[in-house]
PDB file of C-alpha atoms in Angstrom:
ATOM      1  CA  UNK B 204     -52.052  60.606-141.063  1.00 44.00           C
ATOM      2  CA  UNK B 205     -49.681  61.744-137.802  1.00 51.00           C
ATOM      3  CA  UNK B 206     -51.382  63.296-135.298  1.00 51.00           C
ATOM      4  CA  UNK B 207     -49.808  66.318-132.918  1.00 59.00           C
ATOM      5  CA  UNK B 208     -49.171  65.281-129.336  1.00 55.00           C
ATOM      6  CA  UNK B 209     -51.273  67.467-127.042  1.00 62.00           C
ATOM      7  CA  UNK B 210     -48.535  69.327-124.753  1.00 61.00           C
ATOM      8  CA  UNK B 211     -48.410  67.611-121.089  1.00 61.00           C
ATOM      9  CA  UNK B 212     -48.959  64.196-123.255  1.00 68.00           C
ATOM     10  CA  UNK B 213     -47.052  60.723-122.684  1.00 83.00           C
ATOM     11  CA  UNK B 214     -45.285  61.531-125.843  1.00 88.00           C
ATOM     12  CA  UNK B 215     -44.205  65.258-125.321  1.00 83.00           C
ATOM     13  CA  UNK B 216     -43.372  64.630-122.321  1.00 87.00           C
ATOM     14  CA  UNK B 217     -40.822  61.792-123.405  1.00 89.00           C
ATOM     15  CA  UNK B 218     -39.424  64.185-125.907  1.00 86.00           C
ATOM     16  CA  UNK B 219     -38.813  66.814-123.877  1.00 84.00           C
ATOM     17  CA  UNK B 220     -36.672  64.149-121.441  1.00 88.00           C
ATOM     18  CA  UNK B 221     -35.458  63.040-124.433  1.00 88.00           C
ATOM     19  CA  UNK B 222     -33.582  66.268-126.205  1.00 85.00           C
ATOM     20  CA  UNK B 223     -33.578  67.523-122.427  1.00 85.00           C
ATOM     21  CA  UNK B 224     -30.191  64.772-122.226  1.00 85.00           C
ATOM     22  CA  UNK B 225     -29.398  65.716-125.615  1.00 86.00           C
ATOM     23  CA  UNK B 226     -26.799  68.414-125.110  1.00 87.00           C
ATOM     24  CA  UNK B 227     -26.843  71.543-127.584  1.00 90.00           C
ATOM     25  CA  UNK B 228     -24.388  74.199-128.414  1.00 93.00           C
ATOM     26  CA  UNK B 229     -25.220  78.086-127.571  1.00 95.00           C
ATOM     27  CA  UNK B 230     -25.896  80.811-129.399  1.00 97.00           C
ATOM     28  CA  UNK B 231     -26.955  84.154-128.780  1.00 97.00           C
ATOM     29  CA  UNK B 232     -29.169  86.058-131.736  1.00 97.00           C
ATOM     30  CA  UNK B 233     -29.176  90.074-132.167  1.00 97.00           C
ATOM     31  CA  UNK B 234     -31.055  92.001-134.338  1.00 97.00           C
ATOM     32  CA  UNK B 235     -31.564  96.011-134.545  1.00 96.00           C
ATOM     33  CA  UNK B 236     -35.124  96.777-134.193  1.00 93.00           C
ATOM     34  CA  UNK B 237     -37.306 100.131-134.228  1.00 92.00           C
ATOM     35  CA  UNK B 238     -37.520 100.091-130.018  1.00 90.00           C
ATOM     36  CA  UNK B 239     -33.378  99.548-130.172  1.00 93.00           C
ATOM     37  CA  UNK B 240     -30.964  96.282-129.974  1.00 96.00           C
ATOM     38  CA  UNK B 241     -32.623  93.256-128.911  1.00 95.00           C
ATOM     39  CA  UNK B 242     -31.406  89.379-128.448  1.00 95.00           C
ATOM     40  CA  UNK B 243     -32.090  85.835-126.654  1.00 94.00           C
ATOM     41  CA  UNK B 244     -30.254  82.422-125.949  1.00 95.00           C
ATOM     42  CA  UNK B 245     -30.409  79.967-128.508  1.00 95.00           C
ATOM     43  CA  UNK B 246     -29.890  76.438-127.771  1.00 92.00           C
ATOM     44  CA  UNK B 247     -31.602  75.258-131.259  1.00 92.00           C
ATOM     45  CA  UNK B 248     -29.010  76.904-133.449  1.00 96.00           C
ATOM     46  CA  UNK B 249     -27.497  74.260-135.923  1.00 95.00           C
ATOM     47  CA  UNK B 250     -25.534  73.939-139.007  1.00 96.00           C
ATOM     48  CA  UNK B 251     -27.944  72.823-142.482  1.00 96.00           C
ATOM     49  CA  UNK B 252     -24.723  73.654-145.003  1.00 95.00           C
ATOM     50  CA  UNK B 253     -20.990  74.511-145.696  1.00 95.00           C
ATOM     51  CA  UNK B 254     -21.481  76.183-149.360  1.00 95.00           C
ATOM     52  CA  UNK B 255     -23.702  77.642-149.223  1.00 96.00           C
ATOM     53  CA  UNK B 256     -22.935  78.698-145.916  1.00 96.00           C
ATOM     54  CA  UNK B 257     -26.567  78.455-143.729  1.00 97.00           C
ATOM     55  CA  UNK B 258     -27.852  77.857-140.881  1.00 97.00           C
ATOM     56  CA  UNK B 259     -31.540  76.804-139.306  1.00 96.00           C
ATOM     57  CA  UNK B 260     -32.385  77.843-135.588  1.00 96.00           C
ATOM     58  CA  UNK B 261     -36.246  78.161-133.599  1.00 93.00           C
ATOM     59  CA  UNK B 262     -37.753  80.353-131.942  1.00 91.00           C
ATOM     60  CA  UNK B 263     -40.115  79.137-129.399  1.00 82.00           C
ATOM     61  CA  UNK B 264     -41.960  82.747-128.916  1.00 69.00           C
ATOM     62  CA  UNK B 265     -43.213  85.257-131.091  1.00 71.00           C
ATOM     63  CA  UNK B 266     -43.134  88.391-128.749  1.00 74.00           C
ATOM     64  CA  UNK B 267     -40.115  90.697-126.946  1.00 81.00           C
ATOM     65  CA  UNK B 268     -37.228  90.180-128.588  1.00 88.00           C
ATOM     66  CA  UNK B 269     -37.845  86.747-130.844  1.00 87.00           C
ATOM     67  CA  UNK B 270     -40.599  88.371-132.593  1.00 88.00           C
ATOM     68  CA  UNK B 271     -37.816  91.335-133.192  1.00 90.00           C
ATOM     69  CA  UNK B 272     -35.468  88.889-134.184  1.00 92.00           C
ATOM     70  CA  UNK B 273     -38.505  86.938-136.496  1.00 91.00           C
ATOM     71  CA  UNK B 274     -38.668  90.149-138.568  1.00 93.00           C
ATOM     72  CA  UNK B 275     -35.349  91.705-138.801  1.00 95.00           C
ATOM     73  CA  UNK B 276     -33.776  91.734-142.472  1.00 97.00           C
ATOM     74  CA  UNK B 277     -30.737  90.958-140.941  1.00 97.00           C
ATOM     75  CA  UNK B 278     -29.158  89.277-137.535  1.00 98.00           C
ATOM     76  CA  UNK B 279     -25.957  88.480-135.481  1.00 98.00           C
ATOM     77  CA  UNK B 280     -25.464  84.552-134.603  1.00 98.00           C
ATOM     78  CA  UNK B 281     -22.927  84.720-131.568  1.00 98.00           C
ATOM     79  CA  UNK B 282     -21.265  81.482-131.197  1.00 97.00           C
ATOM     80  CA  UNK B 283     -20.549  81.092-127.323  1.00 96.00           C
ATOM     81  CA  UNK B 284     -17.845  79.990-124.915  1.00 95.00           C
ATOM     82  CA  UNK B 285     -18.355  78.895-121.371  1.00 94.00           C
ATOM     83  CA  UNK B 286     -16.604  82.333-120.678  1.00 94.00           C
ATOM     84  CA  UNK B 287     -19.678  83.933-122.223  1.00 95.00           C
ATOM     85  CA  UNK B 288     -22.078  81.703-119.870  1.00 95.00           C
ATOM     86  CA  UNK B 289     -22.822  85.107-118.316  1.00 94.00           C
ATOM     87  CA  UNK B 290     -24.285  86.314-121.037  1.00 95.00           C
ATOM     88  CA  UNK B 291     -25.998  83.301-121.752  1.00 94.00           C
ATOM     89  CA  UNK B 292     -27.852  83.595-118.719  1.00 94.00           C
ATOM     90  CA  UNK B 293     -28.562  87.220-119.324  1.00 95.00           C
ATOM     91  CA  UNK B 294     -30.495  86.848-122.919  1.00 94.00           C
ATOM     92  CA  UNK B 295     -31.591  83.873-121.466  1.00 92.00           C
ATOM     93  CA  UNK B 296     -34.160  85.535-118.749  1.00 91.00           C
ATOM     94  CA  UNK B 297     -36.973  87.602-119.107  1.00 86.00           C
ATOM     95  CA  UNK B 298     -36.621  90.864-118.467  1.00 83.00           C
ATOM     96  CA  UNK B 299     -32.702  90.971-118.013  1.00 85.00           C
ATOM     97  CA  UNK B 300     -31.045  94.137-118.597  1.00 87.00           C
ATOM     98  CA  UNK B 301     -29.189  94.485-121.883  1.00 91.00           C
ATOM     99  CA  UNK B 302     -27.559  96.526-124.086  1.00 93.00           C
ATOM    100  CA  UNK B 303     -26.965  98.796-120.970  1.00 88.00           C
ATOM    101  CA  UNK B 304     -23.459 100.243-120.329  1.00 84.00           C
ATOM    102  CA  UNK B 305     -22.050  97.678-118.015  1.00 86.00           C
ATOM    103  CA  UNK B 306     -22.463  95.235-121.251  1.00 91.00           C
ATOM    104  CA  UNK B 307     -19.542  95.092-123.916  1.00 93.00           C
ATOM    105  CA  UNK B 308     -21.305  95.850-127.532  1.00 96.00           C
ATOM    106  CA  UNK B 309     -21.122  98.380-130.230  1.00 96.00           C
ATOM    107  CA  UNK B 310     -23.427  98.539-133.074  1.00 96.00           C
ATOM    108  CA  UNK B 311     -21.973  97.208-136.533  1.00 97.00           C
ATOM    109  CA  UNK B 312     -22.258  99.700-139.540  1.00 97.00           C
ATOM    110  CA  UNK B 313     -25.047  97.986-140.627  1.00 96.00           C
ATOM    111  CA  UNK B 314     -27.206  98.423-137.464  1.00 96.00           C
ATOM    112  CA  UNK B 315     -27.107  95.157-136.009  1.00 97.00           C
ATOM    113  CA  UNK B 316     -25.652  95.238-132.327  1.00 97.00           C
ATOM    114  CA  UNK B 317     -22.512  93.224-131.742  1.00 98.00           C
ATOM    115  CA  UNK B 318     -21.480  91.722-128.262  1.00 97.00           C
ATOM    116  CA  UNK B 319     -17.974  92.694-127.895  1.00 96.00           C
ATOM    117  CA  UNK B 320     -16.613  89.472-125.532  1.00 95.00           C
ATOM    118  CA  UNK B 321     -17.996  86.312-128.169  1.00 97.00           C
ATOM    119  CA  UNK B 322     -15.064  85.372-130.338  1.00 96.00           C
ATOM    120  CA  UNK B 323     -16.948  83.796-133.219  1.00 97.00           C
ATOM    121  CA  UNK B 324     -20.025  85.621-134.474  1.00 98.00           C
ATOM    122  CA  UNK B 325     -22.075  85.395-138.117  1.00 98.00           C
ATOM    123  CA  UNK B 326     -23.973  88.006-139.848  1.00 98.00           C
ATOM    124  CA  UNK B 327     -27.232  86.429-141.109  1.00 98.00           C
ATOM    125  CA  UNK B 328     -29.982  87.159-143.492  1.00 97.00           C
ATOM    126  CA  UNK B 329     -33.281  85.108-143.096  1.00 97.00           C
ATOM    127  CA  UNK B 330     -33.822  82.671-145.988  1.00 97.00           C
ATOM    128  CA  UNK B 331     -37.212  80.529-144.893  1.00 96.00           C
ATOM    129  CA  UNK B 332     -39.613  80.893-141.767  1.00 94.00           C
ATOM    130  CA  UNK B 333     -41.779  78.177-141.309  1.00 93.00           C
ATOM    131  CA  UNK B 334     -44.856  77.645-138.144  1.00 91.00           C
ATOM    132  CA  UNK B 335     -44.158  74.557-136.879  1.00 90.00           C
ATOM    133  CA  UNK B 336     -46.549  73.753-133.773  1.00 87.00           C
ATOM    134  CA  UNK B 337     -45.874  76.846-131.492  1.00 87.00           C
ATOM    135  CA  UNK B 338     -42.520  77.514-132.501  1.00 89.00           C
ATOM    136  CA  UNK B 339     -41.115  79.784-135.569  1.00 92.00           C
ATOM    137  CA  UNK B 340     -38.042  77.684-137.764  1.00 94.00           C
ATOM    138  CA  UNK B 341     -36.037  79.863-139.486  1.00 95.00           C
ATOM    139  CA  UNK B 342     -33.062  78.880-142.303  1.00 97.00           C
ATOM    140  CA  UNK B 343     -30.481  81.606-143.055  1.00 97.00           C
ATOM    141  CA  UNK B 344     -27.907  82.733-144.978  1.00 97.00           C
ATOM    142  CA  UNK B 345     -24.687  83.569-143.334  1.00 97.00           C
ATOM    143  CA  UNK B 346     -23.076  86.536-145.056  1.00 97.00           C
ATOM    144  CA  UNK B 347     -20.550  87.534-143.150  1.00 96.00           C
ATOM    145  CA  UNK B 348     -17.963  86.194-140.047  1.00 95.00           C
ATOM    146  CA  UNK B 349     -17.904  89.340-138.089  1.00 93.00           C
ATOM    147  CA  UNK B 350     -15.534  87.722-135.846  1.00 91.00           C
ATOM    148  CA  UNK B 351     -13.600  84.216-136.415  1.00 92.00           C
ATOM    149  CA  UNK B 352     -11.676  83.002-133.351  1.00 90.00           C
ATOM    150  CA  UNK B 353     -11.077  79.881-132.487  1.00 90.00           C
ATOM    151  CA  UNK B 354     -10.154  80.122-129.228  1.00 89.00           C
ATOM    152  CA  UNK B 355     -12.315  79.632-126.244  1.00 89.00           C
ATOM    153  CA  UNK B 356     -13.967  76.546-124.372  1.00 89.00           C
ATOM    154  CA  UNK B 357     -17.148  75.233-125.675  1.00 89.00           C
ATOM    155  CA  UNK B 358     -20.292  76.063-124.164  1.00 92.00           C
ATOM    156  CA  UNK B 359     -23.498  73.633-124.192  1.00 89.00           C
ATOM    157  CA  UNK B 360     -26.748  73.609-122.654  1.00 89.00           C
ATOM    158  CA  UNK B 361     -27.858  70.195-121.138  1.00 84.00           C
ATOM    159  CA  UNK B 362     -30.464  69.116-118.763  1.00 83.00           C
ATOM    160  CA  UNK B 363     -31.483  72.389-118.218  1.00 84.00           C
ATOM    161  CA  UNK B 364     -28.209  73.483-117.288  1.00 86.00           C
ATOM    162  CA  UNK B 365     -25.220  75.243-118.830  1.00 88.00           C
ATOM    163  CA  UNK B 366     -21.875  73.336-118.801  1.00 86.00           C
ATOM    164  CA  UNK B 367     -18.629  73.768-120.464  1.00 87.00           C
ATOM    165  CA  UNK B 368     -16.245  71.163-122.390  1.00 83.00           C
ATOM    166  CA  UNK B 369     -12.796  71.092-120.849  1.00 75.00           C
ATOM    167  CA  UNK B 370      -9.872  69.140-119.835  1.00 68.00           C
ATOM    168  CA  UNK B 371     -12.362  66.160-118.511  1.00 67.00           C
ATOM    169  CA  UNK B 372     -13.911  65.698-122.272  1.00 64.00           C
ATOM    170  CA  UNK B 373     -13.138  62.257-124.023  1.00 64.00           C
ATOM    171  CA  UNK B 374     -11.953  62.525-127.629  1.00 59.00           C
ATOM    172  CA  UNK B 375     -13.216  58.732-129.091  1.00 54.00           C
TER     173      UNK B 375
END
């Protein structure tokens, strides 16, 4: 039998230092909801298959705009660039304007609100939810590539931090 490290313990603690130097990609996930367009960062976003096309993500929260996202029939995974870190940063704090005018985004003909300046962007429907400690695990089904550009330098989140992949990157 596995027990659940208490948070603040040895072992959480050593995981969150852990996955802390473990640099993820970013993401940024819209939904339409009855109180209008909502979104957050996502560094947890990750591929689970190629055909069929799904992915998995978490969401650490279930209240403002993840518990939107938690029960929205459909939802808008926005790939990011570093040129999006911007918005990144926006979704990313509490309380941040957005969807406001000075924002690039239209709403898609199917409700969900699209941010106008991220090049590659999927259109998801929610296959599995799952509680796992505090956090909410979601697999979905990609439906759609509202956008498909490859262009762009890669974003990732990493100690804590934002950084981008450029000219400096090692290909091994």
């Amino acid at each position: 039998m596995s027990v659940t490290p208490e948070p603040g313990s040895p072992i959480s603690e050593i995981f969150k230092e852990a996955f802390g130097h473990h640099p993820a990609g970013v993401a940024i996930i819209t939904a339409d909801s009855e109180e209008g367009p909502v979104g957050l960062t996502a560094s947890s976003v990750t591929s689970i298959s190629a055909s069929p096309a799904i992915l998995g993500f978490s969401l650490a929260a279930q209240r403002g705009s993840a518990a939107h996202v938690a029960e929205a029939e459909t939802f808008l995974v926005h790939l990011l660039d570093a040129e999006n870190v911007e918005l990144a940063k926006t979704f990313a704090t509490h309380g941040s304007s957005r969807f406001d005018d000075s924002m690039g985004w239209e709403a898609l003909p199917t409700g969900e609100p699209l941010l106008t300046d991220v090049r590659r962007v999927l259109r998801c429907r929610p296959l599995t939810k799952a509680q796992a400690g505090p956090a909410l695990v979601f697999t979905a089904e990609v439906l759609e590539a509202t956008r498909h550009d490859l262009s762009g330098t890669p974003l990732v989140y990493h100690h804590r931090t934002f950084h981008s992949l450029g000219e400096n990157t090692y290909v091994i």
